[in-house]
Short mmCIF file of C-alpha atoms in Angstrom, two decimals:
data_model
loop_
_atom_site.label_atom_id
_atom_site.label_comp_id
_atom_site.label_asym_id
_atom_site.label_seq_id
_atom_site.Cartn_x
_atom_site.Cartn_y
_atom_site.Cartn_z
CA UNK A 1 -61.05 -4.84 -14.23
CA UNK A 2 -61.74 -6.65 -17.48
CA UNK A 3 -58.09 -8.84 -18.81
CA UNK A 4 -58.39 -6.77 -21.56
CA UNK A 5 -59.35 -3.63 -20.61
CA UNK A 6 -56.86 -0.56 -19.18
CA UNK A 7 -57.42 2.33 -17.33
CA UNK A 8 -55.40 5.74 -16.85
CA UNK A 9 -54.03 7.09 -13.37
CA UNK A 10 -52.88 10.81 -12.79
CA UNK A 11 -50.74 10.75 -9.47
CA UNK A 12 -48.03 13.07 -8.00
CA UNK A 13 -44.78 11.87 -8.86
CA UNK A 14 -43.37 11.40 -5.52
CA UNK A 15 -46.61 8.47 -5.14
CA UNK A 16 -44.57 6.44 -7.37
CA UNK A 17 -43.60 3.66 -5.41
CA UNK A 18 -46.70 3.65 -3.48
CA UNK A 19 -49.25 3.58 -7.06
CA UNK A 20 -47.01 0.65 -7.88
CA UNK A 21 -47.83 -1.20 -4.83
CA UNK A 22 -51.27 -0.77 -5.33
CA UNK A 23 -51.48 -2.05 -8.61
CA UNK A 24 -49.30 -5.10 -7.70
CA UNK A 25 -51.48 -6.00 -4.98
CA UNK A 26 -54.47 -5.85 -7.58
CA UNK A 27 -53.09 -8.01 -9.56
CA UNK A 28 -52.20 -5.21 -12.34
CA UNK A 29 -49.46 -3.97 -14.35
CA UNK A 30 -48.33 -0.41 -15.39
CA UNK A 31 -47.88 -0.73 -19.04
CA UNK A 32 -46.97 2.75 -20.01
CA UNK A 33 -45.96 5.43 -17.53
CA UNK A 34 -45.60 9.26 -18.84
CA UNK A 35 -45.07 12.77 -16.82
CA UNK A 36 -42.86 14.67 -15.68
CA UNK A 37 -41.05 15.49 -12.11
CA UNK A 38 -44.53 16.54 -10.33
CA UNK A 39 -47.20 14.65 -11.99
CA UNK A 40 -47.38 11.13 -13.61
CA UNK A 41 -49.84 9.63 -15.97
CA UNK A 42 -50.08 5.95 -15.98
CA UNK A 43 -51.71 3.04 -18.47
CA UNK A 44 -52.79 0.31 -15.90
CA UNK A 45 -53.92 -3.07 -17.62
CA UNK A 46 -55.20 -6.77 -15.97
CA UNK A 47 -51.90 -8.91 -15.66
CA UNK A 48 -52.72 -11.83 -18.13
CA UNK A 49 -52.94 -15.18 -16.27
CA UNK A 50 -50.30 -17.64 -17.10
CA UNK A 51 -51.78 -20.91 -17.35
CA UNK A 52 -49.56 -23.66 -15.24
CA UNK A 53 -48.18 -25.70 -17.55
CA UNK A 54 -48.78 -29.35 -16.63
CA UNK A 55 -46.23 -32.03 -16.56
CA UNK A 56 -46.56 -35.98 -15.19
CA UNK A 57 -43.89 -38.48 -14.97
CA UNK A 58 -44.35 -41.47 -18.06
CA UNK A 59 -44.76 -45.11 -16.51
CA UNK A 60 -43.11 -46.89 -14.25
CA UNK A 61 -41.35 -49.00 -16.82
CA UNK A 62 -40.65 -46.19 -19.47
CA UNK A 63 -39.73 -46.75 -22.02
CA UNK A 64 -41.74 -49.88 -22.74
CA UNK A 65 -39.98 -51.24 -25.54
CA UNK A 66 -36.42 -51.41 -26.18
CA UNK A 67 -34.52 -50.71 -29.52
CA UNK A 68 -32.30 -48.47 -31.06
CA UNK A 69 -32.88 -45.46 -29.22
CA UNK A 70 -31.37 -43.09 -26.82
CA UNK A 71 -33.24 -41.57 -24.05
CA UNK A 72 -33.12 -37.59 -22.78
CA UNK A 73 -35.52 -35.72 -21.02
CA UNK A 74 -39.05 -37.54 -19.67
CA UNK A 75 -40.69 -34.05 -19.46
CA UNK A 76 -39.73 -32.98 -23.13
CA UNK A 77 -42.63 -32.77 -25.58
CA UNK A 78 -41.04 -34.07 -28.46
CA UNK A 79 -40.09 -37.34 -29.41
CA UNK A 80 -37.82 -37.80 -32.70
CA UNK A 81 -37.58 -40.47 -35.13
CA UNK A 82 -34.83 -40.85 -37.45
CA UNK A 83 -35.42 -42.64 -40.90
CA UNK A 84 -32.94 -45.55 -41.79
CA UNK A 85 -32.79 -46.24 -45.37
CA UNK A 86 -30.47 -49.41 -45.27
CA UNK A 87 -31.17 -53.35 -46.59
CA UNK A 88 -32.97 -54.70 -43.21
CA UNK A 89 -31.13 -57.01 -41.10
CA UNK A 90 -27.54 -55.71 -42.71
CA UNK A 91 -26.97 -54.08 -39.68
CA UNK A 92 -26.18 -55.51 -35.61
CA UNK A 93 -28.49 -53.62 -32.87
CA UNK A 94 -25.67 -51.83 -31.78
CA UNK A 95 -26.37 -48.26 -31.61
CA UNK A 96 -21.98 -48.27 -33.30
CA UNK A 97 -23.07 -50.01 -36.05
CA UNK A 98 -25.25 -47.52 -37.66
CA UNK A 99 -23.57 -44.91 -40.22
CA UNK A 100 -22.54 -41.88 -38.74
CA UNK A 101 -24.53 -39.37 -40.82
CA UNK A 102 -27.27 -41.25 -38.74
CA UNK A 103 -26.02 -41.37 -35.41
CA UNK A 104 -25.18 -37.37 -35.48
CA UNK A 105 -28.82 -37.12 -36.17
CA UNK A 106 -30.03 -39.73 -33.67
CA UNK A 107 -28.09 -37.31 -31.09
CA UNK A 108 -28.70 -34.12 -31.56
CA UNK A 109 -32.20 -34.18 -30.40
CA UNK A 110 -31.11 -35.70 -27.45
CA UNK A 111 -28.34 -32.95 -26.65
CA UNK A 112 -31.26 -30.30 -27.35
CA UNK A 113 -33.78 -31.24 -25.04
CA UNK A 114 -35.82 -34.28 -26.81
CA UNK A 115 -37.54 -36.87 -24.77
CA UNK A 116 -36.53 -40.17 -27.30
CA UNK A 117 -34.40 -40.38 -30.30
CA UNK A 118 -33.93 -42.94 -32.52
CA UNK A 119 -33.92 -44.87 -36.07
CA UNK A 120 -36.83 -46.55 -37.90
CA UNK A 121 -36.76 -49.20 -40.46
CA UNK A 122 -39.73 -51.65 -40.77
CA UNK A 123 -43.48 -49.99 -41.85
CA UNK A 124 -44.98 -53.15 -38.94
CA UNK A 125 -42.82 -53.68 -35.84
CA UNK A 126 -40.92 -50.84 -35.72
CA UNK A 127 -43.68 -48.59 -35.61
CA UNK A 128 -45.23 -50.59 -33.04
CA UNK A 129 -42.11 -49.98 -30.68
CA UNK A 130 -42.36 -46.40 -31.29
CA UNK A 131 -46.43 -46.45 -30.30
CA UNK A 132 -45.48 -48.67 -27.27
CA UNK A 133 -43.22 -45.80 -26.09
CA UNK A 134 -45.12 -42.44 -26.71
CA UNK A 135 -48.18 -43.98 -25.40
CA UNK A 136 -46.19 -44.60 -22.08
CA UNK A 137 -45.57 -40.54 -21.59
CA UNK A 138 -47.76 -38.07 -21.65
CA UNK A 139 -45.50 -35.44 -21.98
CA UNK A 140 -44.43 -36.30 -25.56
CA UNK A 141 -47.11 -34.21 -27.93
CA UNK A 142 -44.63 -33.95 -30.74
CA UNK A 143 -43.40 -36.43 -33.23
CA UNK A 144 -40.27 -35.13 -35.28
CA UNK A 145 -39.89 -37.54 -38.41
CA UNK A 146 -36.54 -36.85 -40.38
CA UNK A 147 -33.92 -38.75 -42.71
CA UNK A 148 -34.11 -40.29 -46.14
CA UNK A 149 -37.26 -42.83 -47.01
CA UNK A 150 -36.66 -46.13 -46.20
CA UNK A 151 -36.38 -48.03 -49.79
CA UNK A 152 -39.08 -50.49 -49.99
CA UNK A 153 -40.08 -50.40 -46.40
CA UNK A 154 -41.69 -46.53 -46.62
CA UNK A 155 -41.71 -46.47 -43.22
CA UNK A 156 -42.03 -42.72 -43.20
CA UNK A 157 -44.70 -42.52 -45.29
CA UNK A 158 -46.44 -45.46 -43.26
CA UNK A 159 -46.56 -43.07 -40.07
CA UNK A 160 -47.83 -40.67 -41.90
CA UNK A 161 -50.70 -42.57 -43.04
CA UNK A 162 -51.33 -43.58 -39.80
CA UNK A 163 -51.17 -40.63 -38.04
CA UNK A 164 -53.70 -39.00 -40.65
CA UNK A 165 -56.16 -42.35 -41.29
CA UNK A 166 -55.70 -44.84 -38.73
CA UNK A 167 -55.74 -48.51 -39.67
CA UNK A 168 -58.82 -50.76 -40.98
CA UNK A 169 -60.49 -54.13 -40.00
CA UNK A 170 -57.55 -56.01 -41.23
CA UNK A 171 -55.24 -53.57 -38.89
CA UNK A 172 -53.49 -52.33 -42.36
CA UNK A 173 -52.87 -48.73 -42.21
CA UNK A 174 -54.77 -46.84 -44.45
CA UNK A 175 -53.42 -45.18 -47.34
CA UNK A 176 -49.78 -46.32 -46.85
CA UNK A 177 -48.00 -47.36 -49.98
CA UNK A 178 -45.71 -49.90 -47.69
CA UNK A 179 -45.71 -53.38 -48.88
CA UNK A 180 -46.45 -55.02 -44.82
CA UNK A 181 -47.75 -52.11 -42.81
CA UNK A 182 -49.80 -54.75 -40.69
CA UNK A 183 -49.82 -53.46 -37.08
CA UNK A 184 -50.74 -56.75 -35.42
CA UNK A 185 -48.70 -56.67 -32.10
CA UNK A 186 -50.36 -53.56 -30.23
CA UNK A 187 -53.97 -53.07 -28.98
CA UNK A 188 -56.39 -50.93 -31.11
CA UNK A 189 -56.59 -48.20 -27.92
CA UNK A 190 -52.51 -47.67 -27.97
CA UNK A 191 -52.79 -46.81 -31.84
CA UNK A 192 -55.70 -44.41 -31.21
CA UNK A 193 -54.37 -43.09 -28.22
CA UNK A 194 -51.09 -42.36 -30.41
CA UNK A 195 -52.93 -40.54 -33.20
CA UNK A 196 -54.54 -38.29 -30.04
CA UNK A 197 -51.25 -37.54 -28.01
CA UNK A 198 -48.65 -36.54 -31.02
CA UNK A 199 -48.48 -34.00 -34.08
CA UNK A 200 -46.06 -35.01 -36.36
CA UNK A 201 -43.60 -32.32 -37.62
CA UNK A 202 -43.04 -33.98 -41.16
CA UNK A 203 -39.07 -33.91 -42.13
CA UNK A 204 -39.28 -36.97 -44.22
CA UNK A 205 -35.69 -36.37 -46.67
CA UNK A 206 -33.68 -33.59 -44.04
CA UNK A 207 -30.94 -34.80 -43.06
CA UNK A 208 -29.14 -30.93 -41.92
CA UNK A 209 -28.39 -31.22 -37.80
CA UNK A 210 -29.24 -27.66 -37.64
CA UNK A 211 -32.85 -27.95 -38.69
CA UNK A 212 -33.60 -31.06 -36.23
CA UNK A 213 -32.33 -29.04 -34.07
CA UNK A 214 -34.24 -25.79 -34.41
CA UNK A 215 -37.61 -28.34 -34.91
CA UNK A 216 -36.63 -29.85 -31.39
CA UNK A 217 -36.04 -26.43 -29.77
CA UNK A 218 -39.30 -24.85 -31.09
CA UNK A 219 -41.61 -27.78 -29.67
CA UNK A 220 -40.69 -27.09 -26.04
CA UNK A 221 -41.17 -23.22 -26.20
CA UNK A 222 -43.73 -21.66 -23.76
CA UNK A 223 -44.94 -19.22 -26.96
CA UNK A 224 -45.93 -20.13 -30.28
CA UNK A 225 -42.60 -20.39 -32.08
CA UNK A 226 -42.29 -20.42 -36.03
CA UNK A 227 -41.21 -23.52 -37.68
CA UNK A 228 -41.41 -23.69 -41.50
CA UNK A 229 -45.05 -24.10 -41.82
CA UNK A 230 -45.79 -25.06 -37.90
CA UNK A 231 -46.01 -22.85 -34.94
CA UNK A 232 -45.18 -24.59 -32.16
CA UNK A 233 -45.14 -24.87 -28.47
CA UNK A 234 -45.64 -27.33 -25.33
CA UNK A 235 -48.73 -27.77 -24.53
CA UNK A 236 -47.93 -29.79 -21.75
CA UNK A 237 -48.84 -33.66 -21.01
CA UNK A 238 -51.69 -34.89 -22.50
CA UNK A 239 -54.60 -35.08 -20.50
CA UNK A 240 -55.08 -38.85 -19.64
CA UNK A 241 -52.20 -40.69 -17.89
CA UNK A 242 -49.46 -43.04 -19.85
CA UNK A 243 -50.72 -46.58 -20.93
CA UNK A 244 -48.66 -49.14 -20.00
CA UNK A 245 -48.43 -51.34 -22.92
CA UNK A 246 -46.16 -53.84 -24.90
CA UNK A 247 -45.58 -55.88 -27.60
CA UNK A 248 -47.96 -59.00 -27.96
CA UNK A 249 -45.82 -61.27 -30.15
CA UNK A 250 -48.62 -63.03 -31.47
CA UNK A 251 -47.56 -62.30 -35.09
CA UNK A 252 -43.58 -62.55 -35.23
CA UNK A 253 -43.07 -61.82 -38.80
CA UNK A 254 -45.84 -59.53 -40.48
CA UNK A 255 -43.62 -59.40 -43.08
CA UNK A 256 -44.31 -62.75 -44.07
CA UNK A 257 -47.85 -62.41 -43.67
CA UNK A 258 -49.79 -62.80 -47.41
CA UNK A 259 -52.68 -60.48 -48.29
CA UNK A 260 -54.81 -63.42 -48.12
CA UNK A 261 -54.44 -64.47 -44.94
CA UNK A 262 -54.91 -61.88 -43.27
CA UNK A 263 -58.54 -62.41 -41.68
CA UNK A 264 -57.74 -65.24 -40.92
CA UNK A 265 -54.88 -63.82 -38.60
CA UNK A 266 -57.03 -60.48 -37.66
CA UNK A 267 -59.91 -63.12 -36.37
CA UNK A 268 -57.59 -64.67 -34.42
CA UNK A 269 -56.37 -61.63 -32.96
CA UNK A 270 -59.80 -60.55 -31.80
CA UNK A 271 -60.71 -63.84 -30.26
CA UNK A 272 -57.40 -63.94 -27.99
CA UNK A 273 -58.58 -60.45 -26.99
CA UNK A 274 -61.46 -60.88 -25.66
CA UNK A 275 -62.81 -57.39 -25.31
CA UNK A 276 -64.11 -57.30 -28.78
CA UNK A 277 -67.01 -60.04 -31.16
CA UNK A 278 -64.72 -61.59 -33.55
CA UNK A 279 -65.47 -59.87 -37.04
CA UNK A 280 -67.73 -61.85 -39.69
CA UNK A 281 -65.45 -60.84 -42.30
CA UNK A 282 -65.73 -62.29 -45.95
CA UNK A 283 -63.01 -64.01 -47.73
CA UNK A 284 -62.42 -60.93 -50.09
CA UNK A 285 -58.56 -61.82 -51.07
CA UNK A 286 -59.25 -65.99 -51.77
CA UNK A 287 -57.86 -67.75 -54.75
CA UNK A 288 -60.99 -69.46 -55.88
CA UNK A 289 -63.82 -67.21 -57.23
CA UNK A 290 -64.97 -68.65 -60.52
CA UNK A 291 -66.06 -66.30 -63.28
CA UNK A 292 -67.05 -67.88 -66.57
CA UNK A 293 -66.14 -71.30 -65.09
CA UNK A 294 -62.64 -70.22 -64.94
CA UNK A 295 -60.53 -69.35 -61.98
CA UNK A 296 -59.87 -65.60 -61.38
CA UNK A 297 -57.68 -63.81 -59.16
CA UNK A 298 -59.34 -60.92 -58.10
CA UNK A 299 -57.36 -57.31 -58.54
CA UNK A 300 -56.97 -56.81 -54.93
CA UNK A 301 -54.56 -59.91 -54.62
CA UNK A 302 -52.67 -59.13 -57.94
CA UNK A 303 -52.16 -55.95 -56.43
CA UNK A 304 -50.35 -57.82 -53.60
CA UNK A 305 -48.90 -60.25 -55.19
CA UNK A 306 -47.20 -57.08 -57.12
CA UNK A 307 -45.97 -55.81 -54.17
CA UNK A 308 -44.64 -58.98 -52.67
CA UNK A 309 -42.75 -59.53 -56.04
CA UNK A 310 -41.21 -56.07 -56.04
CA UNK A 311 -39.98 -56.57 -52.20
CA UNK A 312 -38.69 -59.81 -53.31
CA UNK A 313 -36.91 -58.05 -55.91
CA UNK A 314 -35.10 -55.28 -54.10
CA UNK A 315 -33.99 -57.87 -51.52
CA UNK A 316 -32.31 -59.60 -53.51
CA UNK A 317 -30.57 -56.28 -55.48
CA UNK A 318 -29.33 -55.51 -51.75
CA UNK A 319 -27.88 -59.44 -51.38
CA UNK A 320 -25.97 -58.75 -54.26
CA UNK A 321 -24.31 -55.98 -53.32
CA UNK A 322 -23.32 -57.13 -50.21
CA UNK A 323 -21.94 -60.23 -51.94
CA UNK A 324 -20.76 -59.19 -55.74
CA UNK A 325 -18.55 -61.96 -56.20
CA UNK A 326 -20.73 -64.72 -54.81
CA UNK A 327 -23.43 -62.98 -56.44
CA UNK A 328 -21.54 -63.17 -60.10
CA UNK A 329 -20.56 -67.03 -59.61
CA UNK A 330 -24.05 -67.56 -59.14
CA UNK A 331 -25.04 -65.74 -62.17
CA UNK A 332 -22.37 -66.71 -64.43
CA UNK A 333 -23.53 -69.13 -67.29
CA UNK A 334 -22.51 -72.47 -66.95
CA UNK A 335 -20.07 -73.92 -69.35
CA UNK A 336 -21.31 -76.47 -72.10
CA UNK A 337 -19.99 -79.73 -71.86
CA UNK A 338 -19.49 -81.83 -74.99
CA UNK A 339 -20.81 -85.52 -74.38
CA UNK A 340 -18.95 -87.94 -76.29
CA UNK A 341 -21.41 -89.60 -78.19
CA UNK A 342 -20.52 -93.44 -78.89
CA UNK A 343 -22.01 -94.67 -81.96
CA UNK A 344 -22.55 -99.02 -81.06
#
């Protein structure tokens, strides 16, 4: 019999028990069963095989990376990340330091059944971390991105971009409006493996408990489940094994990294790699090209320099909050001083 198809059975009641031993040991199911006291009419259908879902433990030395994260079930299928919009480096590591609004968020996944939880600031680093870690379990197929923008940083919108158009020669993700999102620190198969494993379930602004919660809950659901414009469900681990992969550390600060140098740094990249020819790539970003006999900056690099001046900016907005009264001493105009003038 066909797993869609169904047949109908007339019986004598009193075969009951014995019709539904039959059609247990044939792998069926009665469906619909109608009659009376002597005779019985039943709807006999296939029993729809339940594919096995698969699960595999993550690496040996899961999670990869550390950071400011807490860590729940290995065999979840969600991972969550929680957006956090403060001035970078105003806050210690500690997990006590961050504002409670965030931490409550940070936990609830946790508590409901998700595999990692934690905060995101930078659009470089930080998102490296969070590659390091997926890539190193299988099981996570789900990424769950929630919490205000970060200011400046758009780290949010960052994964986004890379999630949807990877990143290009000069390992910039494409399409992100962040002012550094250089990914310089992780090989190129951990960010393509990352686009492959996860969906992202795009929360960027929520900041409601009750709706990370009901995201995290629907990913791990054996049938499609309804979530605003998903449907989601585990689809169990992916289907190569984890990569075991870390941090390089070859470029420490991206953030300080200039639009212009960057092939410079991408070439030396590739050459300390090894598995890869070391891109010919023209100087398209160089201070230099003469037009008219006069030296022009082309539009790509005044674009960047933009950028760099508008990060420069809101850092130092966020210095003076944090210090209003130094900040005001420092801005306060300095009194004139009348020089005695002597006349010989």
């Amino acid at each position: 019999m066909a797993v869609d198809s169904a047949i109908e059975v007339m019986f004598y009641a009193p075969l009951q028990e014995t019709m539904e031993k039959i059609v247990a040991a044939e792998n069926c199911e009665i469906v619909q069963l109608d009659g009376d006291a002597e005779t019985l009419k039943a709807t006999i259908k296939k029993k729809v095989p339940v594919a096995e879902m698969l699960k595999v433990p993550p690496i040996v030395d899961y999670p990869a990376e550390e950071g400011c994260f807490l860590r729940g079930n290995d065999y979840s299928p969600v991972a969550v990340v929680v957006l956090l919009n403060a001035p970078y480096g105003t806050l210690p590591p500690e997990v006590q330091s961050i504002p409670p609004e965030i931490e409550k968020l940070v936990r609830v996944p946790i508590e409901t059944g998700a595999a990692l939880s934690g905060t995101l600031q930078t659009e470089n680093i930080g998102i490296e971390k969070i590659i390091c870690n997926v890539v190193g379990n299988p099981n996570v197929r789900y990424l769950v991105l929630c919490g205000e923008e970060v200011a400046g940083h758009q780290a949010g919108s960052a994964v986004k971009a890379l999630l949807v158009n990877g990143i290009n020669e000069e390992r910039t993700i494409i399409g992100s409006q962040a002012v550094t999102p250089y990914l310089f620190n992780i090989s190129l198969e951990a960010i393509e493996r990352f686009r492959k494993q996860v969906t992202l379930v795009d929360l960027i602004g929520e900041m409601d408990p009750q709706v990370l919660l009901k995201a995290v809950w629907s990913c791990y659901q054996e049938e499609p489940t309804a979530f605003k414009e998903h449907m989601l469900r585990d689809p169990g681990a992916y289907c190569e094994t984890g990569i075991a992969t870390r941090l390089t550390g070859r470029v420490a600060h991206p953030e300080a990294v200039e639009g212009w140098e960057l092939d410079d740094v991408v070439k030396k990249i590739e050459a300390e790699e090894g598995d890869m020819p070391v891109k010919e790539v023209a100087d398209k970003a160089r201070v230099g090209k003469r037009v008219e006999g006069k030296e022009a900056i082309e539009p790509g690099l005044l674009s960047l320099l933009k950028k760099r001046l508008i990060k420069v900016s809101e850092e130092l907005a966020d210095i003076a909050k944090l210090l209003p009264e130094e900040a005001e001493a420092a801005l306060a105009p300095v009194p004139e001083v009348e020089e005695e003038v002597k006349v010989a």
